[in-house]
């Protein structure tokens, strides 16, 4: 036990008189970790176990008894045992009658059983008051004290008093209880730890799809075409040139996809003349994962910056510069500085640097620690105004990249335009529509709609009627 925990134990006698004994069934990883925490918080702990033999792993201040004996000593019993072993509780139904049973179990798959583990426990021991809690906290986090990622404990149960008792324990061990309502919420709570980045699925699948598409697009245009028509082997483009084309394309496209649903939502609200009708499901889901889309876009922008920095040390680039210098020397002719080109190239770089800077700023403000410290108006200013400015700068960076060759017929190979031109489609649509939407004739009604005004109030009356009818 570390110094901190022994200090806490020293404080325990002041409070232990007030704390009720808590029983934990099961001396496994979670039972032991929770037992340590509860002893530190001043709760007397008694374990109910199949074996009364104590081991050095079990907290030494806790008693280890049989299940029946342990259950008799406490009003709250935490079941730190897997669901498949719950059958042993049926013969204990009498001794468990009226007790608070805390179900902490998890499953291996989402919706693995027809009913939640907590509801199953309530069926096995009908006289007990079952509360679901602690399942989102890991034994490792409890023991090591690194609880930042999972400080929240979701609690649900049908008996208010029992739920309150469990929430008191949650607070006492330094965690934050979140009341999720009745035991019906248990299935959802049991699914929480099994979800795999639910908000990241769409952005990652979309990025993978776009990366694959643009990889083959660039391969066709830049490697296969030049090999067939110019007899040049540029296959090494696969290592750096093509990725450095894909990364900015993805960064810009995904950034514009962060702002596209907002623009679509505005059009829908203007068309319907109300904000009280639900958006289609796909739009709702899209809006929910905008932060993740933006972060994936930022990752691609970072990669683009890194790839760009190493361009001067590439052997192909060094060869091209030296061969140009040698050919000028051999011809005894120095090419004059093209001021237009110099302007285009410097503007392109400046727009890229500024766009990237604002992109990073947007990413930083989306961090919970930063977003929690700004008010709603500040957050909106950064995410909306600075966000659009970032989109404008990055779109301009890409437009200027095309420079004088933008839309020139020679840039088409097999009728395919350069990949960067494709990346401009969505951002340009978003920026043009947003520009139209800020005209007062559209902005004013939109602002009123968002404040609750309705062009045709029948909609809300109809929906109220439908809601009332279904309630009857
Ligand atoms: P564990 O280390 O395998 O311990 C389970 C305990 O259950 C055993 O030590 C044993 O205690 C008891 N047990 C085993 N078979 C039994 C049977 N047939 N009849 C009666 N008791 C039996 O598992 P754990 O990791 O502590 O997990 C316990 C529960 O907590 C699970 O439901 C799990 O989903 C949940 N949980 C675990 C974590 C975690 O990080 N580990 C996190 C959240 C939730 P005795 O030998 O003392 O009888």
mmCIF file of C-alpha atoms in Angstrom, residues 18-260:
data_model
loop_
_atom_site.group_PDB
_atom_site.id
_atom_site.type_symbol
_atom_site.label_atom_id
_atom_site.label_comp_id
_atom_site.label_asym_id
_atom_site.label_seq_id
_atom_site.Cartn_x
_atom_site.Cartn_y
_atom_site.Cartn_z
ATOM 1 C CA UNK A 18 -20.710 6.325 10.266
ATOM 2 C CA UNK A 19 -20.098 3.998 7.339
ATOM 3 C CA UNK A 20 -22.161 0.869 6.987
ATOM 4 C CA UNK A 21 -20.479 -2.452 6.326
ATOM 5 C CA UNK A 22 -20.421 -3.361 2.650
ATOM 6 C CA UNK A 23 -20.304 -6.938 1.412
ATOM 7 C CA UNK A 24 -18.536 -7.894 -1.813
ATOM 8 C CA UNK A 25 -19.272 -11.291 -3.373
ATOM 9 C CA UNK A 26 -16.158 -12.515 -5.207
ATOM 10 C CA UNK A 27 -12.507 -11.968 -4.380
ATOM 11 C CA UNK A 28 -11.447 -11.583 -8.022
ATOM 12 C CA UNK A 29 -9.717 -8.579 -9.631
ATOM 13 C CA UNK A 30 -12.626 -6.179 -9.399
ATOM 14 C CA UNK A 31 -13.800 -7.288 -5.944
ATOM 15 C CA UNK A 32 -10.309 -6.755 -4.499
ATOM 16 C CA UNK A 33 -9.734 -3.394 -6.239
ATOM 17 C CA UNK A 34 -13.100 -2.027 -5.085
ATOM 18 C CA UNK A 35 -12.527 -3.469 -1.586
ATOM 19 C CA UNK A 36 -9.255 -1.503 -1.250
ATOM 20 C CA UNK A 37 -10.954 1.719 -2.337
ATOM 21 C CA UNK A 38 -13.875 1.233 0.047
ATOM 22 C CA UNK A 39 -11.583 0.497 2.999
ATOM 23 C CA UNK A 40 -9.687 3.685 2.196
ATOM 24 C CA UNK A 41 -13.013 5.551 2.197
ATOM 25 C CA UNK A 42 -13.769 4.174 5.673
ATOM 26 C CA UNK A 43 -16.238 1.392 4.819
ATOM 27 C CA UNK A 44 -15.821 -1.894 6.712
ATOM 28 C CA UNK A 45 -15.628 -4.560 3.991
ATOM 29 C CA UNK A 46 -16.609 -8.194 4.217
ATOM 30 C CA UNK A 47 -16.075 -10.615 1.324
ATOM 31 C CA UNK A 48 -18.411 -13.464 0.461
ATOM 32 C CA UNK A 49 -16.321 -16.157 -1.190
ATOM 33 C CA UNK A 50 -16.418 -19.848 -2.103
ATOM 34 C CA UNK A 51 -13.209 -20.262 -0.122
ATOM 35 C CA UNK A 52 -12.659 -18.758 3.320
ATOM 36 C CA UNK A 53 -8.901 -18.878 2.909
ATOM 37 C CA UNK A 54 -7.463 -15.382 2.629
ATOM 38 C CA UNK A 55 -4.592 -14.668 0.287
ATOM 39 C CA UNK A 56 -2.012 -11.870 0.387
ATOM 40 C CA UNK A 57 -3.889 -10.210 -2.509
ATOM 41 C CA UNK A 58 -7.060 -9.664 -0.455
ATOM 42 C CA UNK A 59 -7.047 -6.419 1.595
ATOM 43 C CA UNK A 60 -5.880 -7.431 5.053
ATOM 44 C CA UNK A 61 -8.485 -5.285 6.857
ATOM 45 C CA UNK A 62 -11.340 -7.112 5.170
ATOM 46 C CA UNK A 63 -13.024 -10.265 6.468
ATOM 47 C CA UNK A 64 -13.550 -13.274 4.196
ATOM 48 C CA UNK A 65 -16.642 -15.353 4.977
ATOM 49 C CA UNK A 66 -19.034 -17.683 3.219
ATOM 50 C CA UNK A 67 -21.627 -16.001 0.972
ATOM 51 C CA UNK A 68 -24.451 -16.471 3.503
ATOM 52 C CA UNK A 69 -22.453 -15.211 6.498
ATOM 53 C CA UNK A 70 -21.109 -12.213 4.581
ATOM 54 C CA UNK A 71 -24.557 -11.270 3.229
ATOM 55 C CA UNK A 72 -26.001 -11.273 6.742
ATOM 56 C CA UNK A 73 -23.489 -8.611 7.828
ATOM 57 C CA UNK A 74 -24.388 -5.939 5.260
ATOM 58 C CA UNK A 75 -27.339 -4.176 3.691
ATOM 59 C CA UNK A 76 -25.451 -3.651 0.413
ATOM 60 C CA UNK A 77 -23.905 -6.536 -1.498
ATOM 61 C CA UNK A 78 -21.724 -5.883 -4.530
ATOM 62 C CA UNK A 79 -21.767 -8.858 -6.907
ATOM 63 C CA UNK A 80 -18.219 -8.935 -8.353
ATOM 64 C CA UNK A 81 -18.850 -12.191 -10.218
ATOM 65 C CA UNK A 82 -19.509 -12.955 -13.907
ATOM 66 C CA UNK A 83 -23.157 -13.261 -14.961
ATOM 67 C CA UNK A 84 -22.808 -16.913 -15.975
ATOM 68 C CA UNK A 85 -22.167 -17.836 -12.306
ATOM 69 C CA UNK A 86 -25.206 -15.954 -10.926
ATOM 70 C CA UNK A 87 -27.137 -19.251 -10.461
ATOM 71 C CA UNK A 88 -25.468 -19.765 -7.074
ATOM 72 C CA UNK A 89 -27.491 -16.766 -5.803
ATOM 73 C CA UNK A 90 -30.883 -18.543 -6.138
ATOM 74 C CA UNK A 91 -30.466 -20.658 -2.960
ATOM 75 C CA UNK A 92 -29.421 -17.455 -1.124
ATOM 76 C CA UNK A 93 -32.704 -15.686 -2.054
ATOM 77 C CA UNK A 94 -33.956 -15.721 1.530
ATOM 78 C CA UNK A 95 -30.848 -14.131 3.054
ATOM 79 C CA UNK A 96 -30.695 -11.611 0.201
ATOM 80 C CA UNK A 97 -34.349 -10.569 0.639
ATOM 81 C CA UNK A 98 -34.640 -6.781 1.024
ATOM 82 C CA UNK A 99 -30.892 -6.235 0.469
ATOM 83 C CA UNK A 100 -29.398 -3.900 -2.115
ATOM 84 C CA UNK A 101 -27.614 -5.978 -4.783
ATOM 85 C CA UNK A 102 -25.168 -4.036 -6.947
ATOM 86 C CA UNK A 103 -24.640 -5.553 -10.373
ATOM 87 C CA UNK A 104 -21.285 -4.469 -11.844
ATOM 88 C CA UNK A 105 -21.014 -7.077 -14.585
ATOM 89 C CA UNK A 106 -20.180 -6.620 -18.251
ATOM 90 C CA UNK A 107 -20.614 -8.876 -21.270
ATOM 91 C CA UNK A 108 -18.359 -9.817 -24.154
ATOM 92 C CA UNK A 109 -20.722 -8.684 -26.913
ATOM 93 C CA UNK A 110 -23.262 -5.895 -27.406
ATOM 94 C CA UNK A 111 -26.801 -7.048 -26.419
ATOM 95 C CA UNK A 112 -25.430 -10.531 -25.706
ATOM 96 C CA UNK A 113 -28.508 -11.629 -23.743
ATOM 97 C CA UNK A 114 -32.193 -10.773 -24.273
ATOM 98 C CA UNK A 115 -32.300 -9.024 -20.881
ATOM 99 C CA UNK A 116 -29.587 -7.022 -19.139
ATOM 100 C CA UNK A 117 -27.448 -8.724 -16.488
ATOM 101 C CA UNK A 118 -29.005 -6.505 -13.825
ATOM 102 C CA UNK A 119 -32.555 -7.474 -14.873
ATOM 103 C CA UNK A 120 -31.489 -11.124 -14.901
ATOM 104 C CA UNK A 121 -30.172 -10.695 -11.340
ATOM 105 C CA UNK A 122 -33.485 -9.105 -10.305
ATOM 106 C CA UNK A 123 -35.334 -12.135 -11.740
ATOM 107 C CA UNK A 124 -33.075 -14.577 -9.853
ATOM 108 C CA UNK A 125 -33.483 -12.746 -6.527
ATOM 109 C CA UNK A 126 -36.938 -11.115 -6.746
ATOM 110 C CA UNK A 127 -36.921 -9.875 -3.119
ATOM 111 C CA UNK A 128 -33.722 -7.834 -3.563
ATOM 112 C CA UNK A 129 -33.330 -4.234 -4.737
ATOM 113 C CA UNK A 130 -31.019 -4.417 -7.724
ATOM 114 C CA UNK A 131 -28.884 -1.432 -8.749
ATOM 115 C CA UNK A 132 -26.547 -1.325 -11.757
ATOM 116 C CA UNK A 133 -23.255 0.544 -11.205
ATOM 117 C CA UNK A 134 -19.452 0.509 -11.546
ATOM 118 C CA UNK A 135 -19.356 -1.513 -14.798
ATOM 119 C CA UNK A 136 -17.613 1.279 -16.759
ATOM 120 C CA UNK A 137 -14.743 1.513 -14.244
ATOM 121 C CA UNK A 138 -11.880 -0.964 -14.639
ATOM 122 C CA UNK A 139 -10.207 -2.817 -11.777
ATOM 123 C CA UNK A 140 -6.853 -1.543 -13.030
ATOM 124 C CA UNK A 141 -8.003 2.097 -12.977
ATOM 125 C CA UNK A 142 -9.427 1.666 -9.453
ATOM 126 C CA UNK A 143 -6.192 0.177 -8.157
ATOM 127 C CA UNK A 144 -3.715 2.428 -9.941
ATOM 128 C CA UNK A 145 -5.701 5.598 -9.265
ATOM 129 C CA UNK A 146 -5.623 6.674 -12.953
ATOM 130 C CA UNK A 147 -9.327 7.298 -13.178
ATOM 131 C CA UNK A 148 -9.432 10.406 -15.328
ATOM 132 C CA UNK A 149 -10.807 8.605 -18.368
ATOM 133 C CA UNK A 150 -13.562 6.798 -16.465
ATOM 134 C CA UNK A 151 -14.412 8.834 -13.405
ATOM 135 C CA UNK A 152 -18.124 8.669 -14.242
ATOM 136 C CA UNK A 153 -20.195 5.820 -12.824
ATOM 137 C CA UNK A 154 -23.562 5.256 -14.479
ATOM 138 C CA UNK A 155 -26.133 4.165 -11.919
ATOM 139 C CA UNK A 156 -29.656 2.857 -12.500
ATOM 140 C CA UNK A 157 -32.255 1.004 -10.458
ATOM 141 C CA UNK A 158 -35.956 0.900 -9.610
ATOM 142 C CA UNK A 159 -35.600 1.635 -5.877
ATOM 143 C CA UNK A 160 -34.681 5.290 -5.229
ATOM 144 C CA UNK A 161 -33.351 4.678 -1.721
ATOM 145 C CA UNK A 162 -31.151 1.789 -2.854
ATOM 146 C CA UNK A 163 -29.847 3.875 -5.746
ATOM 147 C CA UNK A 164 -29.035 6.723 -3.348
ATOM 148 C CA UNK A 165 -27.067 4.368 -1.075
ATOM 149 C CA UNK A 166 -25.004 3.155 -4.025
ATOM 150 C CA UNK A 167 -24.407 6.719 -5.252
ATOM 151 C CA UNK A 168 -23.104 7.631 -1.775
ATOM 152 C CA UNK A 169 -20.536 4.823 -2.054
ATOM 153 C CA UNK A 170 -19.582 5.977 -5.556
ATOM 154 C CA UNK A 171 -18.919 9.499 -4.238
ATOM 155 C CA UNK A 172 -17.046 8.198 -1.205
ATOM 156 C CA UNK A 173 -14.539 6.352 -3.395
ATOM 157 C CA UNK A 174 -13.858 9.528 -5.378
ATOM 158 C CA UNK A 175 -16.017 8.865 -8.449
ATOM 159 C CA UNK A 176 -18.940 10.757 -9.972
ATOM 160 C CA UNK A 177 -22.338 9.023 -10.051
ATOM 161 C CA UNK A 178 -24.650 9.724 -12.993
ATOM 162 C CA UNK A 179 -28.255 8.674 -12.388
ATOM 163 C CA UNK A 180 -29.552 6.978 -15.538
ATOM 164 C CA UNK A 181 -33.046 6.194 -14.246
ATOM 165 C CA UNK A 182 -34.732 2.819 -13.808
ATOM 166 C CA UNK A 183 -33.287 -0.668 -14.301
ATOM 167 C CA UNK A 184 -34.504 -0.509 -17.918
ATOM 168 C CA UNK A 185 -31.384 1.589 -18.622
ATOM 169 C CA UNK A 186 -29.107 -1.289 -17.541
ATOM 170 C CA UNK A 187 -28.801 -2.796 -21.044
ATOM 171 C CA UNK A 188 -27.577 0.505 -22.439
ATOM 172 C CA UNK A 189 -25.126 0.978 -19.539
ATOM 173 C CA UNK A 190 -23.795 -2.548 -20.106
ATOM 174 C CA UNK A 191 -23.228 -1.705 -23.765
ATOM 175 C CA UNK A 192 -21.145 1.436 -23.012
ATOM 176 C CA UNK A 193 -17.813 -0.322 -22.359
ATOM 177 C CA UNK A 194 -18.282 -2.508 -25.453
ATOM 178 C CA UNK A 195 -18.674 0.319 -27.938
ATOM 179 C CA UNK A 196 -15.666 0.824 -30.186
ATOM 180 C CA UNK A 197 -15.250 4.519 -31.005
ATOM 181 C CA UNK A 198 -18.895 4.900 -32.192
ATOM 182 C CA UNK A 199 -18.426 8.506 -33.323
ATOM 183 C CA UNK A 200 -15.218 7.675 -35.209
ATOM 184 C CA UNK A 201 -16.655 4.923 -37.398
ATOM 185 C CA UNK A 202 -18.091 7.166 -40.134
ATOM 186 C CA UNK A 203 -15.078 9.570 -40.367
ATOM 187 C CA UNK A 204 -12.582 6.694 -40.478
ATOM 188 C CA UNK A 205 -14.516 4.608 -43.034
ATOM 189 C CA UNK A 206 -15.063 7.696 -45.187
ATOM 190 C CA UNK A 207 -11.356 8.592 -45.007
ATOM 191 C CA UNK A 208 -10.332 5.049 -45.932
ATOM 192 C CA UNK A 209 -12.712 5.125 -48.917
ATOM 193 C CA UNK A 210 -11.419 8.516 -50.089
ATOM 194 C CA UNK A 211 -7.746 7.525 -49.586
ATOM 195 C CA UNK A 212 -8.271 4.400 -51.712
ATOM 196 C CA UNK A 213 -10.089 6.333 -54.440
ATOM 197 C CA UNK A 214 -7.494 9.136 -54.660
ATOM 198 C CA UNK A 215 -4.559 6.705 -54.462
ATOM 199 C CA UNK A 216 -5.709 4.860 -57.589
ATOM 200 C CA UNK A 217 -6.710 8.148 -59.253
ATOM 201 C CA UNK A 218 -3.208 9.640 -58.759
ATOM 202 C CA UNK A 219 -1.548 6.340 -59.648
ATOM 203 C CA UNK A 220 -3.423 6.271 -62.957
ATOM 204 C CA UNK A 221 -2.679 9.908 -63.841
ATOM 205 C CA UNK A 222 0.848 10.349 -62.503
ATOM 206 C CA UNK A 223 2.469 6.927 -62.833
ATOM 207 C CA UNK A 224 0.619 4.754 -65.369
ATOM 208 C CA UNK A 225 -0.147 7.578 -67.851
ATOM 209 C CA UNK A 226 3.451 8.915 -67.840
ATOM 210 C CA UNK A 227 4.793 5.384 -68.232
ATOM 211 C CA UNK A 228 2.587 4.650 -71.254
ATOM 212 C CA UNK A 229 2.776 8.020 -73.059
ATOM 213 C CA UNK A 230 6.106 9.493 -71.947
ATOM 214 C CA UNK A 231 8.011 6.238 -71.282
ATOM 215 C CA UNK A 232 9.086 7.579 -67.880
ATOM 216 C CA UNK A 233 9.177 5.406 -64.772
ATOM 217 C CA UNK A 234 7.776 7.494 -61.932
ATOM 218 C CA UNK A 235 6.739 4.513 -59.803
ATOM 219 C CA UNK A 236 8.678 5.973 -56.823
ATOM 220 C CA UNK A 237 5.929 8.640 -56.650
ATOM 221 C CA UNK A 238 4.002 6.031 -54.650
ATOM 222 C CA UNK A 239 6.253 6.673 -51.623
ATOM 223 C CA UNK A 240 6.001 10.457 -51.170
ATOM 224 C CA UNK A 241 4.473 12.371 -54.085
ATOM 225 C CA UNK A 242 1.146 10.530 -54.136
ATOM 226 C CA UNK A 243 0.681 10.514 -50.324
ATOM 227 C CA UNK A 244 1.531 14.223 -50.327
ATOM 228 C CA UNK A 245 -1.228 14.729 -52.859
ATOM 229 C CA UNK A 246 -3.768 12.583 -51.011
ATOM 230 C CA UNK A 247 -3.178 14.193 -47.570
ATOM 231 C CA UNK A 248 -4.099 17.791 -48.508
ATOM 232 C CA UNK A 249 -7.026 16.560 -50.612
ATOM 233 C CA UNK A 250 -8.383 14.589 -47.657
ATOM 234 C CA UNK A 251 -7.715 17.446 -45.215
ATOM 235 C CA UNK A 252 -9.656 19.930 -47.348
ATOM 236 C CA UNK A 253 -12.495 17.589 -48.292
ATOM 237 C CA UNK A 254 -13.050 16.420 -44.700
ATOM 238 C CA UNK A 255 -12.861 19.983 -43.354
ATOM 239 C CA UNK A 256 -15.550 21.042 -45.819
ATOM 240 C CA UNK A 257 -17.641 18.017 -44.789
ATOM 241 C CA UNK A 258 -17.564 19.420 -41.232
ATOM 242 C CA UNK A 259 -19.394 22.524 -42.459
ATOM 243 C CA UNK A 260 -21.624 20.970 -45.145
#
